[in-house]
């Protein structure tokens, strides 16, 4: 994310006006031409957000409309993000210039805002559903025929239905994967599925070398002599350099697909590249479920079993692979993701979001493993957990503390405040979140962009709409700062209307 310093230190001129988000493809060319003729095209392209957000808030101002309001906010962000991306594409030839940097900042801010509203909606929808079930005293137990034991899959489903901690961690994982899947630019030519299609057998250069040595009757050189996946570790010999490079790129791409929640594409990628053991490992983590267990239906009605009956053995093998120092960075990360080994995943994670995903995924893994090992009566003994496997699932607060320590001073000002906001949403801690945001805004030497101040102001209004306990003084100060900025930057027609949304006590 770009920092909040305005490129060139300049502001857009007063009276930028309202550019509505309601446009179609035929209007885009004319819109882009008119906007590019201005000094601050990206700022002009997003000017209409102030009026559109205010209108949405006024129309959906009751506590019963909060989910509709969030969906509207997200939709507006998507519409304006499409505009800004069009501007940045056209300005690509001016990369590095202030006008391009300003456009990239706007694109980054809108992307973060869109993702944050989606997270807000996901968590709120889950909390409202849980509250409704609690009021109705609904039974969230998964119903199982008394003639049989619950399968692993049914136990996990029951865990997610009843355990709000595990469910919230999984929701955050799903959100982070969705953000990665929608991220612009993910999947360049090296990382895309098509890049590896039609490669034939795995380690084909090593295979050619082994065959050549066998045909010549000479002793093999310093490469492996067999071609099963465990050979490099067993013989402590490498594959051909080209094969090793291809395999590293493959695991890198598979990891990116896992990071984006694209498990099927990762499996297809592994299979198309003849890495069938990897494709199998990407399937073997699934909890086992046999729909025919206890059934009295005839053979014609039999259904295939799902998941892996020996899942614990597969996960143990993945943990060992993730802990193997001879494996490449992304190979360890892939197997770490499949076994809950956060220490194997983190070195491949470059952003705060990546690291949060790795830690939350590990939390979910611990929750699932603990439940399965205490809720099932196995016909055979389970493989013991690795010695360094977490003994407890910990807390979400601890996850964010570890993230903060790891981030250190590496975060920019803009990154830090958005992460504070997202952390507050996950932990449902409105009080300290608003206070930290207010302190952050007050401490800025360079004023944050008006685009970002609008986001913070409407997040404050949203939290109030939910009747969340907040610091009234901090909320009012944030919103007043936004109103002052509207006036300073020429959005005078909206000042009075925005100010009227403040409670009478303010």
Coordinates of C-alpha atoms in Angstrom, one line a residue:
X1 CA 0.0 0.0 0.0
X2 CA 1.3 3.4 -0.9
X3 CA 2.1 5.9 1.9
X4 CA -0.2 8.8 2.6
X5 CA 2.1 11.6 1.5
X6 CA 0.4 13.4 -1.4
X7 CA 2.5 13.2 -4.5
X8 CA 4.2 16.5 -5.1
X9 CA 2.7 17.8 -1.9
X10 CA -0.2 19.3 -3.9
X11 CA -4.0 19.1 -3.4
X12 CA -6.7 18.8 -6.0
X13 CA -8.3 22.1 -6.8
X14 CA -11.5 23.2 -5.0
X15 CA -14.8 22.3 -6.5
X16 CA -13.9 18.9 -7.8
X17 CA -17.6 18.1 -8.0
X18 CA -19.5 14.8 -8.0
X19 CA -18.7 12.1 -10.4
X20 CA -21.4 9.4 -10.0
X21 CA -20.5 5.8 -10.0
X22 CA -23.5 4.9 -12.1
X23 CA -21.9 4.4 -15.5
X24 CA -21.8 1.8 -18.2
X25 CA -19.2 0.6 -20.7
X26 CA -20.3 3.2 -23.3
X27 CA -19.7 6.0 -20.9
X28 CA -16.2 4.8 -19.8
X29 CA -14.3 6.2 -22.8
X30 CA -15.8 9.7 -22.5
X31 CA -15.4 9.6 -18.7
X32 CA -11.7 8.7 -18.9
X33 CA -10.9 11.3 -21.5
X34 CA -12.6 14.1 -19.4
X35 CA -10.9 13.0 -16.2
X36 CA -7.5 12.6 -17.7
X37 CA -7.6 16.2 -18.8
X38 CA -7.5 17.3 -15.2
X39 CA -4.5 17.7 -12.9
X40 CA -5.6 15.0 -10.5
X41 CA -7.5 12.4 -12.5
X42 CA -7.7 9.7 -9.9
X43 CA -9.0 12.2 -7.2
X44 CA -11.6 13.5 -9.6
X45 CA -12.7 10.0 -10.5
X46 CA -13.4 9.2 -6.9
X47 CA -15.0 12.6 -5.9
X48 CA -18.5 11.2 -6.2
X49 CA -17.9 8.7 -3.4
X50 CA -18.6 11.4 -0.7
X51 CA -22.1 12.0 -2.0
X52 CA -22.8 8.4 -2.8
X53 CA -21.7 7.1 0.6
X54 CA -23.7 9.8 2.4
X55 CA -26.8 9.0 0.4
X56 CA -26.4 5.3 1.2
X57 CA -26.1 6.0 4.9
X58 CA -29.2 8.2 4.9
X59 CA -31.3 5.7 3.0
X60 CA -30.1 2.8 5.3
X61 CA -29.7 4.6 8.6
X62 CA -31.5 2.1 10.9
X63 CA -29.9 -0.8 12.7
X64 CA -32.1 -3.2 10.8
X65 CA -30.4 -2.1 7.5
X66 CA -26.8 -2.6 8.5
X67 CA -26.2 -5.5 6.2
X68 CA -27.8 -3.8 3.3
X69 CA -25.7 -0.7 4.0
X70 CA -22.4 -2.7 4.0
X71 CA -23.3 -4.3 0.7
X72 CA -24.0 -0.9 -0.7
X73 CA -20.7 0.4 0.5
X74 CA -18.9 -2.5 -1.0
X75 CA -20.7 -2.1 -4.3
X76 CA -19.8 1.6 -4.5
X77 CA -16.1 0.8 -3.8
X78 CA -16.2 -1.8 -6.6
X79 CA -17.7 0.7 -9.0
X80 CA -15.2 3.5 -8.3
X81 CA -12.3 1.0 -8.1
X82 CA -13.1 0.1 -11.7
X83 CA -12.8 3.7 -12.7
X84 CA -9.5 4.3 -10.9
X85 CA -8.1 1.1 -12.4
X86 CA -9.0 2.5 -15.9
X87 CA -7.1 5.7 -15.0
X88 CA -4.0 3.8 -13.8
X89 CA -4.0 1.6 -16.9
X90 CA -4.0 4.7 -19.2
X91 CA -1.3 6.4 -17.1
X92 CA 1.0 3.3 -17.2
X93 CA 3.3 5.2 -19.6
X94 CA 3.8 7.8 -16.9
X95 CA 4.8 5.3 -14.2
X96 CA 6.8 7.0 -11.4
X97 CA 5.3 10.5 -12.1
X98 CA 3.2 12.2 -9.3
X99 CA 0.0 11.8 -11.2
X100 CA 0.5 8.0 -11.6
X101 CA 1.6 7.6 -7.9
X102 CA -1.5 9.5 -6.8
X103 CA -3.7 7.1 -8.9
X104 CA -2.0 4.1 -7.5
X105 CA -2.6 5.4 -4.0
X106 CA -6.3 5.8 -4.7
X107 CA -6.5 2.3 -6.1
X108 CA -4.7 0.9 -3.1
X109 CA -7.0 2.8 -0.7
X110 CA -10.1 1.7 -2.4
X111 CA -9.0 -1.9 -2.6
X112 CA -8.3 -1.9 1.2
X113 CA -11.6 -0.3 1.9
X114 CA -13.5 -2.7 -0.3
X115 CA -11.8 -5.7 1.5
X116 CA -12.5 -4.2 4.9
X117 CA -16.2 -3.7 4.2
X118 CA -16.4 -7.3 3.0
X119 CA -14.8 -8.4 6.2
X120 CA -17.2 -6.3 8.2
X121 CA -20.2 -7.9 6.4
X122 CA -18.9 -11.4 6.8
X123 CA -18.3 -11.1 10.6
X124 CA -21.5 -9.2 11.2
X125 CA -23.6 -11.6 9.3
X126 CA -22.1 -14.5 11.4
X127 CA -22.6 -12.6 14.7
X128 CA -26.2 -11.8 13.9
X129 CA -27.0 -15.4 12.9
X130 CA -25.3 -16.6 16.1
X131 CA -27.3 -14.1 18.2
X132 CA -30.5 -15.2 16.5
X133 CA -29.8 -18.9 17.2
X134 CA -29.0 -18.1 20.8
X135 CA -32.3 -16.2 21.3
X136 CA -34.2 -19.1 19.8
X137 CA -32.2 -21.5 21.9
X138 CA -31.6 -23.4 18.7
X139 CA -29.8 -26.7 18.7
X140 CA -26.7 -26.5 16.4
X141 CA -25.8 -30.2 16.9
X142 CA -25.4 -32.0 13.7
X143 CA -28.0 -34.8 13.6
X144 CA -26.5 -38.3 13.2
X145 CA -28.3 -41.6 13.0
X146 CA -28.1 -43.3 16.4
X147 CA -27.0 -46.6 14.7
X148 CA -23.6 -45.1 13.7
X149 CA -20.9 -42.8 14.9
X150 CA -20.5 -39.4 13.5
X151 CA -17.9 -39.2 10.7
X152 CA -14.9 -36.8 10.8
X153 CA -16.6 -34.5 8.3
X154 CA -19.8 -34.3 10.4
X155 CA -17.7 -33.6 13.6
X156 CA -15.9 -30.7 11.8
X157 CA -19.2 -29.4 10.6
X158 CA -20.6 -29.5 14.1
X159 CA -17.5 -27.8 15.4
X160 CA -17.9 -24.9 13.0
X161 CA -21.6 -24.6 13.9
X162 CA -21.1 -24.5 17.6
X163 CA -17.7 -23.0 18.2
X164 CA -17.6 -19.3 17.5
X165 CA -13.9 -19.1 18.0
X166 CA -13.1 -21.7 15.3
X167 CA -15.7 -20.4 13.0
X168 CA -14.4 -16.8 13.3
X169 CA -10.9 -17.9 12.5
X170 CA -12.1 -19.8 9.5
X171 CA -14.1 -16.8 8.3
X172 CA -11.0 -14.7 8.4
X173 CA -9.1 -17.3 6.5
X174 CA -11.9 -17.4 3.8
X175 CA -11.9 -13.6 3.6
X176 CA -8.1 -13.4 3.2
X177 CA -8.2 -16.1 0.5
X178 CA -11.0 -14.2 -1.3
X179 CA -9.0 -11.0 -1.2
X180 CA -6.0 -12.7 -2.7
X181 CA -8.1 -14.3 -5.4
X182 CA -9.5 -10.9 -6.4
X183 CA -6.3 -9.1 -6.1
X184 CA -5.3 -7.4 -9.3
X185 CA -2.2 -8.8 -10.9
X186 CA -2.2 -12.1 -9.1
X187 CA -1.3 -14.9 -11.4
X188 CA 1.4 -13.6 -13.8
X189 CA 2.8 -15.8 -16.6
X190 CA 5.2 -17.6 -14.2
X191 CA 2.4 -18.4 -11.7
X192 CA -0.5 -19.2 -13.9
X193 CA -1.9 -22.7 -14.5
X194 CA -1.3 -22.5 -18.2
X195 CA 2.4 -22.0 -17.8
X196 CA 2.9 -25.6 -16.7
X197 CA 0.4 -27.4 -18.9
X198 CA 1.8 -30.0 -21.2
X199 CA 5.1 -30.3 -19.5
X200 CA 5.0 -34.1 -19.6
X201 CA 6.7 -36.1 -16.9
X202 CA 8.1 -34.6 -13.8
X203 CA 11.9 -34.4 -13.7
X204 CA 12.2 -35.1 -17.4
X205 CA 15.8 -33.8 -17.6
X206 CA 16.8 -36.0 -14.7
X207 CA 15.0 -39.0 -16.3
X208 CA 16.8 -38.4 -19.6
X209 CA 20.1 -38.4 -17.7
X210 CA 19.4 -41.6 -15.8
X211 CA 18.3 -43.4 -19.0
X212 CA 21.4 -42.2 -20.8
X213 CA 23.6 -43.5 -18.0
X214 CA 21.8 -46.8 -18.0
X215 CA 22.1 -47.2 -21.8
X216 CA 25.7 -46.4 -21.7
X217 CA 26.3 -48.8 -18.9
X218 CA 28.1 -46.1 -16.9
X219 CA 27.6 -45.2 -13.3
X220 CA 25.2 -42.4 -12.6
X221 CA 26.6 -39.0 -11.9
X222 CA 25.8 -36.8 -8.9
X223 CA 22.0 -36.8 -9.7
X224 CA 19.4 -39.1 -8.1
X225 CA 19.3 -42.6 -9.4
X226 CA 15.5 -43.1 -8.8
X227 CA 12.6 -40.9 -9.5
X228 CA 10.1 -41.3 -6.7
X229 CA 9.3 -38.1 -4.7
X230 CA 11.3 -39.1 -1.7
X231 CA 14.5 -39.9 -3.6
X232 CA 16.3 -36.6 -3.1
X233 CA 15.9 -36.8 0.7
X234 CA 16.6 -40.5 0.8
X235 CA 19.7 -40.5 -1.4
X236 CA 20.7 -37.0 -0.5
X237 CA 21.3 -36.2 -4.1
X238 CA 19.8 -33.4 -6.2
X239 CA 17.7 -33.6 -9.4
X240 CA 18.8 -31.9 -12.6
X241 CA 19.1 -28.1 -12.1
X242 CA 16.4 -27.4 -14.7
X243 CA 14.1 -29.8 -13.0
X244 CA 14.8 -28.3 -9.6
X245 CA 14.0 -24.8 -11.0
X246 CA 10.8 -26.0 -12.6
X247 CA 9.8 -27.7 -9.4
X248 CA 10.5 -24.6 -7.3
X249 CA 8.3 -22.6 -9.7
X250 CA 5.6 -25.2 -9.5
X251 CA 5.5 -25.2 -5.7
X252 CA 5.5 -21.4 -5.7
X253 CA 2.5 -21.4 -8.0
X254 CA 0.7 -24.0 -5.9
X255 CA 1.3 -22.0 -2.8
X256 CA -0.2 -18.9 -4.4
X257 CA -3.2 -20.9 -5.4
X258 CA -3.6 -22.2 -1.9
X259 CA -3.2 -18.7 -0.6
X260 CA -6.1 -17.6 -2.8
X261 CA -8.3 -20.6 -1.8
X262 CA -8.0 -22.2 -5.2
X263 CA -7.4 -25.8 -4.1
X264 CA -8.8 -27.4 -7.3
X265 CA -6.6 -25.3 -9.5
X266 CA -3.6 -26.2 -7.4
X267 CA -4.4 -29.9 -7.8
X268 CA -4.9 -29.5 -11.5
X269 CA -1.5 -27.8 -11.7
X270 CA 0.2 -30.5 -9.8
X271 CA -1.4 -33.3 -11.9
X272 CA -0.8 -31.6 -15.2
X273 CA 2.9 -31.3 -14.3
X274 CA 3.0 -35.1 -13.3
X275 CA 3.5 -34.3 -9.6
X276 CA 0.8 -36.8 -8.6
X277 CA 2.0 -37.2 -5.1
X278 CA 1.5 -33.5 -4.6
X279 CA -1.9 -33.6 -6.2
X280 CA -2.8 -36.4 -3.8
X281 CA -1.5 -34.5 -0.7
X282 CA -3.7 -31.6 -1.7
X283 CA -6.7 -33.9 -1.4
X284 CA -5.7 -36.1 1.6
X285 CA -6.3 -33.4 4.3
X286 CA -10.1 -33.7 3.9
X287 CA -12.0 -35.3 6.9
X288 CA -13.4 -38.7 6.1
X289 CA -17.1 -39.3 5.5
X290 CA -18.8 -42.4 4.3
X291 CA -22.5 -41.7 3.5
X292 CA -23.1 -45.5 3.3
X293 CA -22.1 -46.1 6.9
X294 CA -25.2 -47.5 8.7
X295 CA -27.3 -47.3 5.6
X296 CA -29.8 -50.0 4.7
X297 CA -29.9 -49.1 1.1
X298 CA -29.0 -51.6 -1.6
X299 CA -25.8 -51.8 -3.6
X300 CA -27.4 -49.8 -6.4
X301 CA -27.8 -46.8 -4.1
X302 CA -24.2 -46.8 -2.7
X303 CA -22.5 -43.5 -2.8
X304 CA -18.7 -42.9 -2.9
X305 CA -16.9 -42.1 0.4
X306 CA -15.3 -38.6 0.7
X307 CA -12.1 -37.6 2.4
X308 CA -9.2 -39.6 3.7
X309 CA -9.7 -42.4 6.2
X310 CA -6.0 -42.2 7.0
X311 CA -5.9 -38.4 7.1
X312 CA -3.8 -38.3 10.3
X313 CA -1.0 -40.2 8.6
X314 CA -1.1 -37.9 5.6
X315 CA -0.9 -34.8 7.8
X316 CA 2.0 -36.3 9.7
X317 CA 3.9 -36.9 6.5
X318 CA 3.1 -33.3 5.4
X319 CA 4.4 -31.9 8.7
X320 CA 7.7 -33.9 8.2
X321 CA 8.1 -32.5 4.7
X322 CA 7.4 -29.0 5.9
X323 CA 10.1 -29.4 8.6
X324 CA 12.6 -30.8 6.1
X325 CA 15.4 -28.2 5.6
X326 CA 16.4 -29.7 2.3
X327 CA 13.0 -28.8 0.7
X328 CA 12.6 -25.5 -1.1
X329 CA 10.9 -22.6 0.7
X330 CA 7.6 -22.9 -1.2
X331 CA 7.6 -26.7 -0.9
X332 CA 7.8 -26.4 2.8
X333 CA 5.1 -23.7 2.8
X334 CA 2.7 -25.8 0.8
X335 CA 3.1 -28.8 3.1
X336 CA 3.0 -26.4 6.1
X337 CA -0.4 -25.2 4.9
X338 CA -1.6 -28.8 4.6
X339 CA -0.5 -29.7 8.1
X340 CA -0.9 -26.5 10.1
X341 CA 2.8 -25.8 10.4
X342 CA 2.9 -22.1 10.7
X343 CA 6.7 -21.9 11.0
X344 CA 6.9 -23.5 7.6
X345 CA 4.4 -21.1 6.0
X346 CA 5.7 -17.8 7.4
X347 CA 9.0 -17.6 5.4
X348 CA 6.9 -17.6 2.2
X349 CA 4.6 -14.9 3.4
X350 CA 5.6 -11.4 2.4
X351 CA 2.7 -9.2 3.5
X352 CA 0.8 -8.7 6.7
X353 CA -2.2 -10.4 5.1
X354 CA -0.2 -13.4 4.2
X355 CA 1.1 -13.8 7.7
X356 CA -2.4 -13.4 9.2
X357 CA -3.6 -16.1 6.8
X358 CA -0.8 -18.5 7.9
X359 CA -1.5 -17.9 11.6
X360 CA -5.2 -18.1 11.3
X361 CA -5.0 -21.2 9.2
X362 CA -2.8 -22.8 11.9
X363 CA -5.4 -21.8 14.5
X364 CA -8.2 -23.5 12.5
X365 CA -6.0 -26.6 12.1
X366 CA -5.5 -26.9 15.9
X367 CA -9.2 -26.5 16.6
X368 CA -10.1 -29.2 14.1
X369 CA -7.4 -31.7 15.2
X370 CA -8.3 -31.3 18.9
X371 CA -11.9 -31.9 18.2
X372 CA -11.3 -34.9 16.0
X373 CA -9.0 -36.5 18.5
X374 CA -11.4 -36.1 21.4
X375 CA -14.7 -36.8 19.6
X376 CA -13.9 -40.0 17.7
X377 CA -13.5 -43.5 18.8
X378 CA -10.9 -44.8 16.4
X379 CA -10.7 -48.5 15.4
X380 CA -6.9 -47.9 15.3
X381 CA -4.6 -45.7 17.3
X382 CA -3.8 -42.3 15.7
X383 CA -0.4 -41.2 14.9
X384 CA 0.9 -38.9 17.7
X385 CA 1.1 -35.2 16.9
X386 CA 4.6 -33.9 16.1
X387 CA 6.5 -32.8 19.2
X388 CA 6.4 -29.1 18.1
X389 CA 2.7 -29.2 17.2
X390 CA 0.8 -26.5 19.2
X391 CA -0.7 -28.0 22.4
X392 CA -3.5 -25.4 22.5
X393 CA -5.4 -23.2 20.1
X394 CA -4.4 -20.0 21.7
X395 CA -6.4 -16.7 21.2
X396 CA -7.1 -14.4 18.4
X397 CA -5.6 -11.6 20.4
X398 CA -2.3 -13.5 20.6
X399 CA -2.3 -13.9 16.8
X400 CA -2.5 -10.2 16.3
X401 CA 0.1 -9.5 19.0
X402 CA 2.5 -11.8 17.2
X403 CA 1.8 -10.1 13.9
X404 CA 2.5 -6.7 15.5
X405 CA 5.8 -7.8 16.9
X406 CA 6.8 -9.3 13.6
X407 CA 5.8 -6.2 11.6
X408 CA 7.9 -3.9 13.8
X409 CA 8.8 -0.7 12.0
X410 CA 8.4 -2.2 8.6
X411 CA 4.8 -1.0 8.1
X412 CA 4.0 2.3 6.5
X413 CA 1.6 4.6 8.3
X414 CA -1.2 3.7 6.0
X415 CA -0.7 0.0 6.4
X416 CA -0.6 0.2 10.2
X417 CA -3.9 2.0 10.6
X418 CA -5.8 -0.3 8.2
X419 CA -4.4 -3.3 10.0
X420 CA -5.5 -1.8 13.3
X421 CA -9.0 -1.3 11.9
X422 CA -9.2 -4.9 10.6
X423 CA -7.9 -6.3 13.8
X424 CA -10.6 -4.4 15.7
X425 CA -13.3 -5.8 13.5
X426 CA -12.0 -9.4 14.0
X427 CA -11.7 -9.0 17.8
X428 CA -15.0 -7.0 18.0
X429 CA -13.2 -4.3 19.9
X430 CA -14.7 -1.0 18.8
X431 CA -13.6 1.1 21.8
X432 CA -9.8 0.7 21.5
X433 CA -10.0 0.7 17.7
X434 CA -11.7 4.1 17.4
X435 CA -9.3 5.5 20.0
X436 CA -6.2 4.2 18.1
X437 CA -7.6 5.6 14.8
X438 CA -8.2 9.0 16.4
X439 CA -4.7 9.1 17.9
X440 CA -3.3 8.1 14.6
X441 CA -5.1 10.8 12.7
X442 CA -4.2 13.4 15.3
X443 CA -0.5 12.5 15.1
X444 CA -0.2 12.8 11.3
X445 CA 2.1 15.6 10.1
X446 CA 0.8 15.1 6.6
X447 CA -3.0 14.9 6.4
X448 CA -4.4 11.6 5.2
X449 CA -6.1 11.6 1.8
X450 CA -9.7 12.7 1.9
X451 CA -10.6 9.4 0.3
X452 CA -9.3 7.6 3.4
X453 CA -10.9 10.1 5.9
X454 CA -14.3 9.4 4.3
X455 CA -13.7 5.7 4.9
X456 CA -12.9 6.2 8.6
X457 CA -15.8 8.6 9.1
X458 CA -18.3 6.2 7.7
X459 CA -16.8 3.3 9.7
X460 CA -17.4 5.4 12.8
X461 CA -21.0 6.1 11.7
X462 CA -21.5 2.4 11.0
X463 CA -20.2 1.3 14.5
X464 CA -22.6 3.8 16.1
X465 CA -25.4 2.5 14.0
X466 CA -24.7 -1.0 15.5
X467 CA -24.9 0.6 19.0
X468 CA -21.4 -0.5 19.7
X469 CA -19.8 1.1 22.8
X470 CA -17.4 3.7 21.5
X471 CA -15.5 6.8 22.7
X472 CA -18.0 9.5 21.8
X473 CA -15.3 12.2 21.9
X474 CA -13.0 10.3 19.6
X475 CA -15.8 9.4 17.2
X476 CA -17.0 13.0 16.9
X477 CA -13.4 14.3 16.5
X478 CA -12.8 11.9 13.6
X479 CA -16.0 12.9 11.9
X480 CA -15.5 16.6 12.4
X481 CA -12.0 16.2 10.9
X482 CA -13.6 14.7 7.8
X483 CA -16.2 17.5 7.6
X484 CA -13.5 20.1 7.9
X485 CA -11.5 18.4 5.1
X486 CA -14.6 18.4 2.9
X487 CA -14.9 22.1 3.3
X488 CA -11.2 22.7 2.7
X489 CA -11.1 20.8 -0.5
X490 CA -14.2 22.4 -2.0
X491 CA -17.0 19.9 -1.3
X492 CA -19.0 22.7 0.3
X493 CA -22.5 21.3 -0.8
X494 CA -21.9 18.2 1.3
X495 CA -20.6 19.8 4.4
X496 CA -24.0 20.7 6.0
X497 CA -25.5 17.3 5.1
X498 CA -22.6 15.4 6.6
X499 CA -22.6 17.5 9.7
X500 CA -26.3 16.8 10.2
X501 CA -25.6 13.1 10.5
X502 CA -23.8 13.7 13.8
X503 CA -25.9 13.0 16.9
X504 CA -27.4 16.1 18.5
X505 CA -25.2 15.7 21.5
X506 CA -22.2 16.4 19.3

